[in-house]
Short mmCIF file of C-alpha atoms and ligand atoms in Angstrom, two decimals:
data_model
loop_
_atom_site.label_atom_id
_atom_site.label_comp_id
_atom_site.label_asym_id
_atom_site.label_seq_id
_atom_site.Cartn_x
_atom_site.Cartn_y
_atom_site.Cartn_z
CA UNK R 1 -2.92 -14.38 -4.79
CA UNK R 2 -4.76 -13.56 -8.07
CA UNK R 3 -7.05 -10.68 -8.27
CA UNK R 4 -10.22 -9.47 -10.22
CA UNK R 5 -9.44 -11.14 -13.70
CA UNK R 6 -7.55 -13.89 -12.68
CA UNK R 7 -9.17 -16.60 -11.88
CA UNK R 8 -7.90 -19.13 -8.92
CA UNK R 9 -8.92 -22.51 -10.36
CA UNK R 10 -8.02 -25.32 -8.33
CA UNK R 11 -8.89 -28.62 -10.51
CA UNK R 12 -7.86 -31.88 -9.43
CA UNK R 13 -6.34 -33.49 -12.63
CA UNK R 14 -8.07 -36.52 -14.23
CA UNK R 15 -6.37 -39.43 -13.72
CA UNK R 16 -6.93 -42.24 -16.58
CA UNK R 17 -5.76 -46.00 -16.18
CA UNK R 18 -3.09 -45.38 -17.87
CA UNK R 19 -3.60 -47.51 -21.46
CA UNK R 20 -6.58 -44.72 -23.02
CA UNK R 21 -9.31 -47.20 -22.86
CA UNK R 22 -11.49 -47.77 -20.22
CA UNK R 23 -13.34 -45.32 -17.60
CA UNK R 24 -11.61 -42.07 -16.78
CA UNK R 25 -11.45 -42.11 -13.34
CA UNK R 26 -12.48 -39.45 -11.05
CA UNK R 27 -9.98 -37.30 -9.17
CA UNK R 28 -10.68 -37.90 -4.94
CA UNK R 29 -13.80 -35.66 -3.82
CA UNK R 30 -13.16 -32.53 -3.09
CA UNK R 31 -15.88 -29.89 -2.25
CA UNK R 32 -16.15 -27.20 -5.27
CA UNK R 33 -17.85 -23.95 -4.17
CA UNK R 34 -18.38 -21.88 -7.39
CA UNK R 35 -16.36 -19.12 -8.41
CA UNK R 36 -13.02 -18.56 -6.75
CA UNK R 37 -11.91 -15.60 -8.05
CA UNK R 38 -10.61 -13.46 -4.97
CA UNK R 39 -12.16 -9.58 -4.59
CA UNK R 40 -10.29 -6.55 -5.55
CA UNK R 41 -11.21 -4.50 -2.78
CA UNK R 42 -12.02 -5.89 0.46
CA UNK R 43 -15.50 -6.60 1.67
CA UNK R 44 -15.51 -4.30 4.49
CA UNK R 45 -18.81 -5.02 5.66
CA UNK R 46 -18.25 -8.79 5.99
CA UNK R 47 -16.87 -9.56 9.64
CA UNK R 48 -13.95 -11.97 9.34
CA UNK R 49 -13.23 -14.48 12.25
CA UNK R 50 -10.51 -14.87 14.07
CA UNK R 51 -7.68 -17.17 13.30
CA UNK R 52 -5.22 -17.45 16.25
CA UNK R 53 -5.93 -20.92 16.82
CA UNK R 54 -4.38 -21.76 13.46
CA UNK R 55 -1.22 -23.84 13.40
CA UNK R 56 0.29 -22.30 10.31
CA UNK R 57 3.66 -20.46 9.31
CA UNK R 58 1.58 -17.76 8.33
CA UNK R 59 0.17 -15.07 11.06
CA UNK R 60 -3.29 -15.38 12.17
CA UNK R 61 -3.99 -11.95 11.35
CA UNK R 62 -3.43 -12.82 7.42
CA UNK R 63 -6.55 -14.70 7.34
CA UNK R 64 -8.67 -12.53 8.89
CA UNK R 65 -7.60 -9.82 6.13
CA UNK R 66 -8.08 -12.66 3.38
CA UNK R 67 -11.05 -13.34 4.44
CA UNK R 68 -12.18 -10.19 3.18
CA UNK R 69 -11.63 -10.90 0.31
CA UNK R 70 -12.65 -14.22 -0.64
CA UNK R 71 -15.67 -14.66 -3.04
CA UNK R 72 -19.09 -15.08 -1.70
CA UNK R 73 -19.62 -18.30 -2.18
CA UNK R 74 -16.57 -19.20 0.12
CA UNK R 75 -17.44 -16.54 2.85
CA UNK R 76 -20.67 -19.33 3.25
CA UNK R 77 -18.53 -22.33 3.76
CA UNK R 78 -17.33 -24.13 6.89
CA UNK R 79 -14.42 -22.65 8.83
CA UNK R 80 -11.87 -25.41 8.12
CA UNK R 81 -13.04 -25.41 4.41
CA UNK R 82 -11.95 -21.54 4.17
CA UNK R 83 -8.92 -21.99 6.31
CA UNK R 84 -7.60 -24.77 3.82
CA UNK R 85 -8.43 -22.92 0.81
CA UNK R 86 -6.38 -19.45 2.28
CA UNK R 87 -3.48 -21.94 2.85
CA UNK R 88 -3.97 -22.51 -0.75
CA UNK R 89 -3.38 -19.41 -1.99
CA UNK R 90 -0.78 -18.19 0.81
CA UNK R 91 1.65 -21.44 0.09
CA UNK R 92 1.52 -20.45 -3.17
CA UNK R 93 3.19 -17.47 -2.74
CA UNK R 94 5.45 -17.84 -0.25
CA UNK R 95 8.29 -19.56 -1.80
CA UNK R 96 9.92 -22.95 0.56
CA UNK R 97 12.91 -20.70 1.34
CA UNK R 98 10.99 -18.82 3.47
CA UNK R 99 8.50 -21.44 4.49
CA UNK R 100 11.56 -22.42 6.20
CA UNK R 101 12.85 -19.34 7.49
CA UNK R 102 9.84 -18.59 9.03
CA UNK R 103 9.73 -21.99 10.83
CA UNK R 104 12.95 -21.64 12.01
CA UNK R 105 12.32 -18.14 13.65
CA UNK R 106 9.43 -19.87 14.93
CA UNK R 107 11.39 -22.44 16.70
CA UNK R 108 14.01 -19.84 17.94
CA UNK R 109 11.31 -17.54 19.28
CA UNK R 110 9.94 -20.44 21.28
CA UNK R 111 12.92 -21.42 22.39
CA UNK R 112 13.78 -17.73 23.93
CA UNK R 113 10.29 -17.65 25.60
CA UNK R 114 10.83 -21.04 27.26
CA UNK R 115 13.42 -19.88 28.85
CA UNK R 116 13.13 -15.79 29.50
CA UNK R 117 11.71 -15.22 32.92
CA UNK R 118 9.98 -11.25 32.61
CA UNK R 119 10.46 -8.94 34.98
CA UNK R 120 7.99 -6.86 34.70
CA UNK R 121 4.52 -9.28 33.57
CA UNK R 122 1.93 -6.17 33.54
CA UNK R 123 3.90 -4.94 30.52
CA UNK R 124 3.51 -7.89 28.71
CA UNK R 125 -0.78 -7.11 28.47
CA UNK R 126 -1.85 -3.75 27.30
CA UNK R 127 -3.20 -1.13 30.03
CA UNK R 128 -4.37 1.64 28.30
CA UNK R 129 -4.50 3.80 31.36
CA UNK R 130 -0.84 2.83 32.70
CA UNK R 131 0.82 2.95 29.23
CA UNK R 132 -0.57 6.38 27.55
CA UNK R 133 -1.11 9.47 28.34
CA UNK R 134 -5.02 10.77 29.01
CA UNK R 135 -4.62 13.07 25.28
CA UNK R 136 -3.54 10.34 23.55
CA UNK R 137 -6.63 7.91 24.93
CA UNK R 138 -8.81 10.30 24.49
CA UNK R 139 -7.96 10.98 20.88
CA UNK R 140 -8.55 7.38 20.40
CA UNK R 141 -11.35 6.82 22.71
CA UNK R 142 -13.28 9.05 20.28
CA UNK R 143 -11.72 7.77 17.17
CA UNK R 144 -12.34 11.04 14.75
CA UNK R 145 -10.11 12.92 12.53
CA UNK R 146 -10.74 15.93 14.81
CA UNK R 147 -9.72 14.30 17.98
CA UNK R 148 -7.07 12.80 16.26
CA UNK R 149 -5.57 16.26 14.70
CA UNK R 150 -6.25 17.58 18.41
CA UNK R 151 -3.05 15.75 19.89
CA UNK R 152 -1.38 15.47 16.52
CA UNK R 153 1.59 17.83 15.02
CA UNK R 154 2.66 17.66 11.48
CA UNK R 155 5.87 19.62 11.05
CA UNK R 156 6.37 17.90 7.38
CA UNK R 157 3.69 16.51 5.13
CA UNK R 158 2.72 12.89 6.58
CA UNK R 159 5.03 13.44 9.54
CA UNK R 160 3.11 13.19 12.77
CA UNK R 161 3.89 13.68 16.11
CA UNK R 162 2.38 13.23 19.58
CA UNK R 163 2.47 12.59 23.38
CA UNK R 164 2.04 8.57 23.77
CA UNK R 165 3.45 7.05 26.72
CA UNK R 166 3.42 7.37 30.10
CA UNK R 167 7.15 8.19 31.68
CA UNK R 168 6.39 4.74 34.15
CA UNK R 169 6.17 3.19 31.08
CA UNK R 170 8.70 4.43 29.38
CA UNK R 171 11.20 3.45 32.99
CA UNK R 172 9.22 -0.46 32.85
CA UNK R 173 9.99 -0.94 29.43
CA UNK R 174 13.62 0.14 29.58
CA UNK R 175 14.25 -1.96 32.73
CA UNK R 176 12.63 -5.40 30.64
CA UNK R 177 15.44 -4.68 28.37
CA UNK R 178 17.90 -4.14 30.25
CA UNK R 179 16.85 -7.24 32.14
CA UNK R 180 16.55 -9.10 28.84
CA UNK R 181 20.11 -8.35 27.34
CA UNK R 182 21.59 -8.75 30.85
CA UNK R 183 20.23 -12.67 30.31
CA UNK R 184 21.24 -12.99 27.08
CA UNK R 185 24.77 -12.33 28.59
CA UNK R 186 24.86 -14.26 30.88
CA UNK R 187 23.21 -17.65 29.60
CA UNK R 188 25.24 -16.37 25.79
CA UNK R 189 22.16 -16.89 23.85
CA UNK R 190 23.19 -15.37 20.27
CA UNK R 191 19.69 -13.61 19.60
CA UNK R 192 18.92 -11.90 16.25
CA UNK R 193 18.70 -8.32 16.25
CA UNK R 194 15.83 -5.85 14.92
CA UNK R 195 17.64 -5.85 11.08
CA UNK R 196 20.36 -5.45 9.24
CA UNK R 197 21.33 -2.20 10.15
CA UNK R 198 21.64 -2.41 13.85
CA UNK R 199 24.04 -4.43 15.68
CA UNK R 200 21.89 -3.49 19.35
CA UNK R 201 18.76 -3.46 20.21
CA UNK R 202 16.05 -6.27 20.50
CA UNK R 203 13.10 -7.51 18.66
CA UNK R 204 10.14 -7.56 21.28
CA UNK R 205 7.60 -10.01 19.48
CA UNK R 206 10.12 -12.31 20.34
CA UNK R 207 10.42 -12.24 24.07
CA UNK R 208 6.95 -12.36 24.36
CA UNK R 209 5.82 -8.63 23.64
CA UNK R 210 3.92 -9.66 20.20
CA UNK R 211 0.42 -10.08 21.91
CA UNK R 212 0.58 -6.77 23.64
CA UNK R 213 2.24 -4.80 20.55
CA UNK R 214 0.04 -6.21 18.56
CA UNK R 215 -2.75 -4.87 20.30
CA UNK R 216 -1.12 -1.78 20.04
CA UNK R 217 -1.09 -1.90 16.71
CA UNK R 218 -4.90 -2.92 16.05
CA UNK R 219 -6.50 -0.81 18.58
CA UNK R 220 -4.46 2.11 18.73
CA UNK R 221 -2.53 2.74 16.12
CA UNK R 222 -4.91 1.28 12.99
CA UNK R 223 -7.50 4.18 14.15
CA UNK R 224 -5.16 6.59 12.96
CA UNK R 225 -3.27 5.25 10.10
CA UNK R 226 -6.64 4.49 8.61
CA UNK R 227 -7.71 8.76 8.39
CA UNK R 228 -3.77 9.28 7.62
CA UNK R 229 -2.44 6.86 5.45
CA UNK R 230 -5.27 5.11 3.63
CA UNK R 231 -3.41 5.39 0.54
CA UNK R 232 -0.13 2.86 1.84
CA UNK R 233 -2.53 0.33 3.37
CA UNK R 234 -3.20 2.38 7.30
CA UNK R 235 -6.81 0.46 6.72
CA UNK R 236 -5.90 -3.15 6.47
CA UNK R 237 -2.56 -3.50 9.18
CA UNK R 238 -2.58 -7.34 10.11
CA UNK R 239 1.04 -7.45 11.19
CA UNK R 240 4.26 -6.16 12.85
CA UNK R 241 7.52 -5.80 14.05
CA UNK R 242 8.43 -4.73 16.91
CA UNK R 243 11.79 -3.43 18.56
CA UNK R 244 13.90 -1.43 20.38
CA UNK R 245 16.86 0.02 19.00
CA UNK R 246 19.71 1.48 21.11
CA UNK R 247 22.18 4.27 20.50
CA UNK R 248 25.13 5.65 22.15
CA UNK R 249 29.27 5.66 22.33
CA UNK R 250 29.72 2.15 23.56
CA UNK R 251 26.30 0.91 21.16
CA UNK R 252 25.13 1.88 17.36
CA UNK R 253 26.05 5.45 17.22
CA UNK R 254 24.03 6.52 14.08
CA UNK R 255 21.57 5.35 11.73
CA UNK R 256 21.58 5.37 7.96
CA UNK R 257 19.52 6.66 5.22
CA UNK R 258 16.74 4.41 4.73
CA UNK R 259 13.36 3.02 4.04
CA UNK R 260 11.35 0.55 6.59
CA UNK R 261 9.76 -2.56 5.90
CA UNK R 262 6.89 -1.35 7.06
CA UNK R 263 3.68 0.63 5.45
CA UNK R 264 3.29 2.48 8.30
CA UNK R 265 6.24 3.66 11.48
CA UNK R 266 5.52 4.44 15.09
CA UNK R 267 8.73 5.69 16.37
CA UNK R 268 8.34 6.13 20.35
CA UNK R 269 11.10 7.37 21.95
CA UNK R 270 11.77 5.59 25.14
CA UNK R 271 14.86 7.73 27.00
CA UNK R 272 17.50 8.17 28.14
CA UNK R 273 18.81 11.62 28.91
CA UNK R 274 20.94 12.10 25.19
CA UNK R 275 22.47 14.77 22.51
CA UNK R 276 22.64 14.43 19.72
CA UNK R 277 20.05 11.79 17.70
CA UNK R 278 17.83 14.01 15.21
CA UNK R 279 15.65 11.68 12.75
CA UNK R 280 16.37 13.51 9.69
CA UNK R 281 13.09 12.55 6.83
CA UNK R 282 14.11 13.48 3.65
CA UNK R 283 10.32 12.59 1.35
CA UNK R 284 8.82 9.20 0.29
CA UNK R 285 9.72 7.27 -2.68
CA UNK R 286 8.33 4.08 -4.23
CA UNK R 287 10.79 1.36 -4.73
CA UNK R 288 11.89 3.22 -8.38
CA UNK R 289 12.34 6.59 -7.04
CA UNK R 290 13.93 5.43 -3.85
CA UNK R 291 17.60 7.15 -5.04
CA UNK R 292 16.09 10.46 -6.55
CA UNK R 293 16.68 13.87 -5.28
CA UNK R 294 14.96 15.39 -2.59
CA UNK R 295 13.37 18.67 -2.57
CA UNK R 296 13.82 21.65 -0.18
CA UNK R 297 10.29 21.07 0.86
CA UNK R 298 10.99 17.32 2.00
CA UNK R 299 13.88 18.24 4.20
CA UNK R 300 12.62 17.77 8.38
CA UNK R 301 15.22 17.37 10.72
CA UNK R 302 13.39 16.46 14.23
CA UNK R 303 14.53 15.75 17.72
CA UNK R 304 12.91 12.97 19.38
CA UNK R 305 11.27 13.72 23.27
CA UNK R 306 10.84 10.46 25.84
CA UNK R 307 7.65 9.74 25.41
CA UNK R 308 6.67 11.46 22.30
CA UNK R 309 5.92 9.48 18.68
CA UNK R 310 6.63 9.89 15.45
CA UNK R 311 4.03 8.17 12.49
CA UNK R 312 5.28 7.88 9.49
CA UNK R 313 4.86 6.15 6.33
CA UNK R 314 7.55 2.83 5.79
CA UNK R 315 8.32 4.59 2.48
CA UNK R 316 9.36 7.98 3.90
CA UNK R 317 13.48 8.14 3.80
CA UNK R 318 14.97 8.79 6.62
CA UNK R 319 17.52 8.18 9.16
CA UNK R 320 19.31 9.04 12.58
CA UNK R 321 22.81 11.64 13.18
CA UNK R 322 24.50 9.92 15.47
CA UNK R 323 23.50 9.91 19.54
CA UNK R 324 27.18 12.31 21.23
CA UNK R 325 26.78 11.62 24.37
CA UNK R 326 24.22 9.51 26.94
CA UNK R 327 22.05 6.56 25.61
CA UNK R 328 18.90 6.84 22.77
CA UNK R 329 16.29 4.02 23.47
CA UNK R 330 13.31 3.87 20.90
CA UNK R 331 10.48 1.46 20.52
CA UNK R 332 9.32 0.86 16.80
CA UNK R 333 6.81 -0.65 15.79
CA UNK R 334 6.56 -1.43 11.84
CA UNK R 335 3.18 -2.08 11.07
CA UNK R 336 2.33 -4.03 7.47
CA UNK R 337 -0.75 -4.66 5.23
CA UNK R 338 -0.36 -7.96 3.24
CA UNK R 339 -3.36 -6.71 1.34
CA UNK R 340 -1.34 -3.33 0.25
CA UNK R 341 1.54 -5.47 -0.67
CA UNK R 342 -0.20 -7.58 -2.60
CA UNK R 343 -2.42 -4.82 -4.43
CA UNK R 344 1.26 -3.30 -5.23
CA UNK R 345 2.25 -5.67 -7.30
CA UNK R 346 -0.23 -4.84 -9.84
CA UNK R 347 0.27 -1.09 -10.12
CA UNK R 348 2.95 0.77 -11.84
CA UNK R 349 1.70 4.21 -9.96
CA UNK R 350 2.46 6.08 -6.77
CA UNK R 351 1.00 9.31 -7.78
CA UNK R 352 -1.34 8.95 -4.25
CA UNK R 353 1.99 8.82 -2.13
CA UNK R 354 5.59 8.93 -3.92
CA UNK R 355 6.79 12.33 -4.39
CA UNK R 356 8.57 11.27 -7.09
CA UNK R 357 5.60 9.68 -9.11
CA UNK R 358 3.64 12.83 -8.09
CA UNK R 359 6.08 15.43 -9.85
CA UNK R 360 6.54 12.99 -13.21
CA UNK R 361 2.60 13.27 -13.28
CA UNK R 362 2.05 16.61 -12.55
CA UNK R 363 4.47 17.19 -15.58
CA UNK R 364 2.83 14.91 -17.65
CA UNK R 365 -0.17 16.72 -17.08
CA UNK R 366 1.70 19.78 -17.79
CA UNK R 367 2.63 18.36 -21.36
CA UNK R 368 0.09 17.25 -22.79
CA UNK R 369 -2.12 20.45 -21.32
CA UNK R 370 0.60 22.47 -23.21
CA UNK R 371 0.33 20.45 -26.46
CA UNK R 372 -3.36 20.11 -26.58
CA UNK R 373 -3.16 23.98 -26.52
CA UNK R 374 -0.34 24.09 -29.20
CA UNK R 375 -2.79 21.67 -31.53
CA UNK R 376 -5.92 23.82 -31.00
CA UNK R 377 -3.67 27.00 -31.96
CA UNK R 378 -2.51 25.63 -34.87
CA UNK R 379 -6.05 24.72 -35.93
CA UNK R 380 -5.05 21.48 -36.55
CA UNK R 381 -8.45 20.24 -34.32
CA UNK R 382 -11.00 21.51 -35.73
CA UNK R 383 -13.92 19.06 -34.92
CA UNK R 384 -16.63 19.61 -32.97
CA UNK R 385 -17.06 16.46 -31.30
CA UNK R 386 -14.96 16.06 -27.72
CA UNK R 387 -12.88 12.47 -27.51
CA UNK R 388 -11.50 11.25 -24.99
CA UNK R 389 -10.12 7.51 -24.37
CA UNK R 390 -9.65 6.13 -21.47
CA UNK R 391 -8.69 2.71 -22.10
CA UNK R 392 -5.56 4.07 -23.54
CA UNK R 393 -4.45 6.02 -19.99
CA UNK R 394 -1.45 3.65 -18.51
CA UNK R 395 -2.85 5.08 -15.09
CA UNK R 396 -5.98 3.40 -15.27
CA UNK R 397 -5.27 -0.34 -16.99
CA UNK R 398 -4.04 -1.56 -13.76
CA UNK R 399 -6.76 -0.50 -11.88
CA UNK R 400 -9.91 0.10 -13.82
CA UNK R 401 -11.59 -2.75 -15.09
CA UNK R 402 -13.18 -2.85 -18.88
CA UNK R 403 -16.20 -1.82 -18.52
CA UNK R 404 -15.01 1.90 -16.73
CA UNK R 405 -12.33 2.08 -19.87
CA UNK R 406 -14.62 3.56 -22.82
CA UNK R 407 -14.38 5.72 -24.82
CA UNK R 408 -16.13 9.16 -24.77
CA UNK R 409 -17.33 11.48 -27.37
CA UNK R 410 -19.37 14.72 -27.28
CA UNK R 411 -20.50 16.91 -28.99
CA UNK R 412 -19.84 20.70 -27.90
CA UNK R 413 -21.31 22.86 -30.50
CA UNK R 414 -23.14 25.41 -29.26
CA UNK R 415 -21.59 24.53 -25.68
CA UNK R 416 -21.50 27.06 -22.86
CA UNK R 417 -19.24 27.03 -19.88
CA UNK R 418 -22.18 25.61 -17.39
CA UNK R 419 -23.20 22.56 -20.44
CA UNK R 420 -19.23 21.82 -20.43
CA UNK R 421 -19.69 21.33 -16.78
CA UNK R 422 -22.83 19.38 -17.03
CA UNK R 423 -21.91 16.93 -19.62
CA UNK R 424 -18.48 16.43 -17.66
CA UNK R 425 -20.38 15.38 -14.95
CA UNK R 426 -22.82 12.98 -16.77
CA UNK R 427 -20.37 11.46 -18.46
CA UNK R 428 -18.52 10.74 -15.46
CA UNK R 429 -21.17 9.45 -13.46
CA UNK R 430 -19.87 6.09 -13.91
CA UNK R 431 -17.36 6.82 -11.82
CA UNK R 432 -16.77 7.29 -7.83
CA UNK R 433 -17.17 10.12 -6.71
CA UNK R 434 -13.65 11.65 -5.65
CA UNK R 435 -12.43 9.27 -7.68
CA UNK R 436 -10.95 11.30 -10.63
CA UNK R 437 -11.90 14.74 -11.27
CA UNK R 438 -12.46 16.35 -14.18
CA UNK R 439 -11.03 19.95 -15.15
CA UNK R 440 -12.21 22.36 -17.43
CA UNK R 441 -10.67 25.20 -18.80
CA UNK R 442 -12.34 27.37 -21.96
CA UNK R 443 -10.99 29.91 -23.56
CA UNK R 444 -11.31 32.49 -26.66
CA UNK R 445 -9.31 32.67 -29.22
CA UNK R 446 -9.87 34.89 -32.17
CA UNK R 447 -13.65 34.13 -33.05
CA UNK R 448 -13.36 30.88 -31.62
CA UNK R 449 -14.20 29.54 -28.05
CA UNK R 450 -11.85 26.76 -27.28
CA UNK R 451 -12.27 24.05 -24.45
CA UNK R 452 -9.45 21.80 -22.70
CA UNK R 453 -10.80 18.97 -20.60
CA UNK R 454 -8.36 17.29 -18.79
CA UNK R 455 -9.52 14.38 -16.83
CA UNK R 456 -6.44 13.21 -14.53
CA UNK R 457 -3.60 12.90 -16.71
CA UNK R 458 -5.49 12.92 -20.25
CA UNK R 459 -6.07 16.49 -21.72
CA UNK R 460 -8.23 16.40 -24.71
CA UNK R 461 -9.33 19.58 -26.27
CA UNK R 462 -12.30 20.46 -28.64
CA UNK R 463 -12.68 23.66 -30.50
CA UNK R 464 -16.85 24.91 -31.42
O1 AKG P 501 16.80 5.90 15.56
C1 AKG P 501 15.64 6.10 15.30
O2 AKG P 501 14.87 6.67 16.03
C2 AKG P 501 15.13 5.62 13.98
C3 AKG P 501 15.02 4.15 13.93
C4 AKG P 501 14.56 3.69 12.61
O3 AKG P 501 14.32 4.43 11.72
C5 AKG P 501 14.38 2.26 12.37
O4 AKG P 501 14.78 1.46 13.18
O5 AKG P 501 13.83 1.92 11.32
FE1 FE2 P 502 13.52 3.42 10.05
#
């Protein structure tokens, strides 16, 4: 997918006859609808329609998320015209390998659901009322960052935790599985499990749960990772996995330090009576800083409570000490934004959510804060005019287009604290609000007044 400043062209080649005389002739019609370049940032006002009648490799939800972000010109066209040009782009980027991998789980899944007989239907469409407790709808029923921090707990930074499911719910879903596996035995069908790192367990988008989980995910769990964890894609979820994983002498005893494929984690835990099990999160790390240390602050060891969730970024470490004695049964759901992923690959920083990225910046800050000091003390800046350019800040090139990138210069003689303040603020109007702040600092030093300005991670001082 190409974003703001690359252009998706799609040109059909001209196509002589072959000996360079003669008229050049004209590639097969194909509708043209102006500019193609995809948006940046999603148009959140534009409604996208729904896809699920799409035969594609691709999940329906995809479009709909795309479709926020096509140009204008294409949100204008016929249905089948924009479906065919998102196919476009998607092919593109997923490579044939896993074209075909996704076919063949496609075939396997169908395969299982043909011949699975449910035990229990009603779990298999979501009831609101039957599945969750009356906080938890409540919270979501009213769909605020009050009523959400009402039912929510947050014993480490981005580590939430609340009452979810109903115990009949809990006993339904556990019997389903138990009924599922106890197939699979008997009629020896070799299914896949959940990933790599669990030998139990099963996936339940593939026995049929992927309508009802997924309206999980949209309607009840979206609300909340869109006030939580805006920053790792909580606003644009359009698809899942989910599982059940299974712990216990005679299953997986333990689980190991890791990182989900997921933006955002519910962790519900189903039953049984158990000891043993704590999730222990250690801090989140982008895909560089996944191996670096953790700090005192990041350490939460919790134990999990039938019924109760955990919400968690994908990127948060973590793992499981093993389950001593009775059986551990938890639902996951990993929830993913194909926009997020997508806007990742053109940024190099995590500041807004790696721990890692946030402590190199913070002392980056800290450095050149220090050595804009150092320079003004040694009276080696001496003019009166204030500089600062942005198009050379690393932080902003990925995100910031051109036109934001200039470069600033003002004059501060005869400046007072509150005129600092006010120019900072003109001079930053072209920016969003919130967007990135401006600090001020002045100071005295012998006969003269001295300001730093640091905006972000650029400290630039001027001396009047
Ligand atoms: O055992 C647990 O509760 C943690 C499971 C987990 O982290 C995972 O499956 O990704
Ligand atoms: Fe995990």
């Amino acid at each position: 997918m190409s974003l703001d400043g690359a252009v998706e062209r799609r040109e059909g080649s001209p196509a002589g006859n072959g000996n360079g005389n003669g008229p050049v002739m004209a590639p097969p019609a194909r509708p043209t609808y102006g500019d193609r370049r995809l948006r940046l940032n999603p148009n959140t006002e534009h409604k996208p329609e729904r896809y699920d009648d799409v035969q594609s490799e691709f999940d329906p939800a995809i479009f709909s998320s795309l479709e926020r972000h096509l140009p204008p010109s294409m949100l204008e066209v016929p249905r089948d015209a924009k479906v065919q040009f998102m196919k476009e782009i998607l092919t593109r980027y997923l490579p044939e390998g896993e074209r075909n991998r996704v076919q063949r789980h496609k075939e396997y899944r169908h395969k299982l659901m043909m011949a699975y007989q449910p035990l229990h239907k009603e779990l298999y469409n979501l009831h609101p009322s039957a599945f969750f407790v009356p906080s938890f709808l409540k919270a979501v029923n009213d769909n605020t960052e009050e009523s959400f921090r009402n039912i929510l707990s947050e014993p480490s930074p981005g580590i939430y935790t609340f009452a979810m499911l109903q115990p009949s719910f809990c006993e339904l879903l556990l019997d389903e599985v138990e009924n599922f596996e106890k197939w699979v035995n008997a009629v020896k069908f070799k299914i896949m499990r959940p990933n790599t790192m669990n030998k139990y367990g099963a996936v339940l988008d593939d026995f049929g749960l992927e309508t009802m989980l997924n309206k999980l995910m949209e309607e009840f769990i979206s609300p909340i990772a869109r006030v939580f964890f805006p920053e790792v894609g909580g606003s644009t979820l359009d698809s899942h996995h989910g599982f059940v994983v299974e712990y216990g002498k005679d299953k997986d005893v333990e689980l190991g330090f890791h990182v989900d494929d997921s933006e955002v984690t519910l962790n519900v835990c189903l039953g049984k009576d158990f000891s043993g099990g704590e999730l222990f999160f250690r801090g989140v790390r982008c895909d560089k800083h996944v191996n670096t240390e953790t700090q005192p602050e990041e350490i939460l060891d919790y134990s999990h409570v039938p019924g109760q969730a955990v919400l968690h970024r994908g990127r948060h470490r973590h793992g499981a000490r093993p389950t001593t004695s009775g059986h551990r049964i938890n639902m996951l759901l990993w929830c993913r934004s194909s926009v997020f992923r997508e806007m990742k690959k053109y940024q190099k920083d995590f500041s807004s959510w790696c721990g890692e990225c946030q402590r190199e910046k913070k002392e980056r800050q800290r450095q050149s804060l220090a050595a804009t000091k150092m320079a003004f003390l040694k009276g080696s800046c001496l003019s009166p005019r204030l500089t600062f350019d942005l198009s050379k800040e690393s932080d902003y090139t990925g995100v910031m287009s051109e036109k934001f990138r200039r470069k600033i210069s003002v004059n501060w003689r005869n400046a007072t604290k509150e005129s600092v303040a006010t120019s900072i603020q003109t001079h930053l109007r072209w920016k969003r609000p919130g967007n990135v702040g401006a600090k001020f600092d002045l100071f005295g030093y012998g006969e003269r007044l001295l300001c730093i300005v640091l905006i972000e991670v650029s400290t630039v001082g001027a001396e009047f």
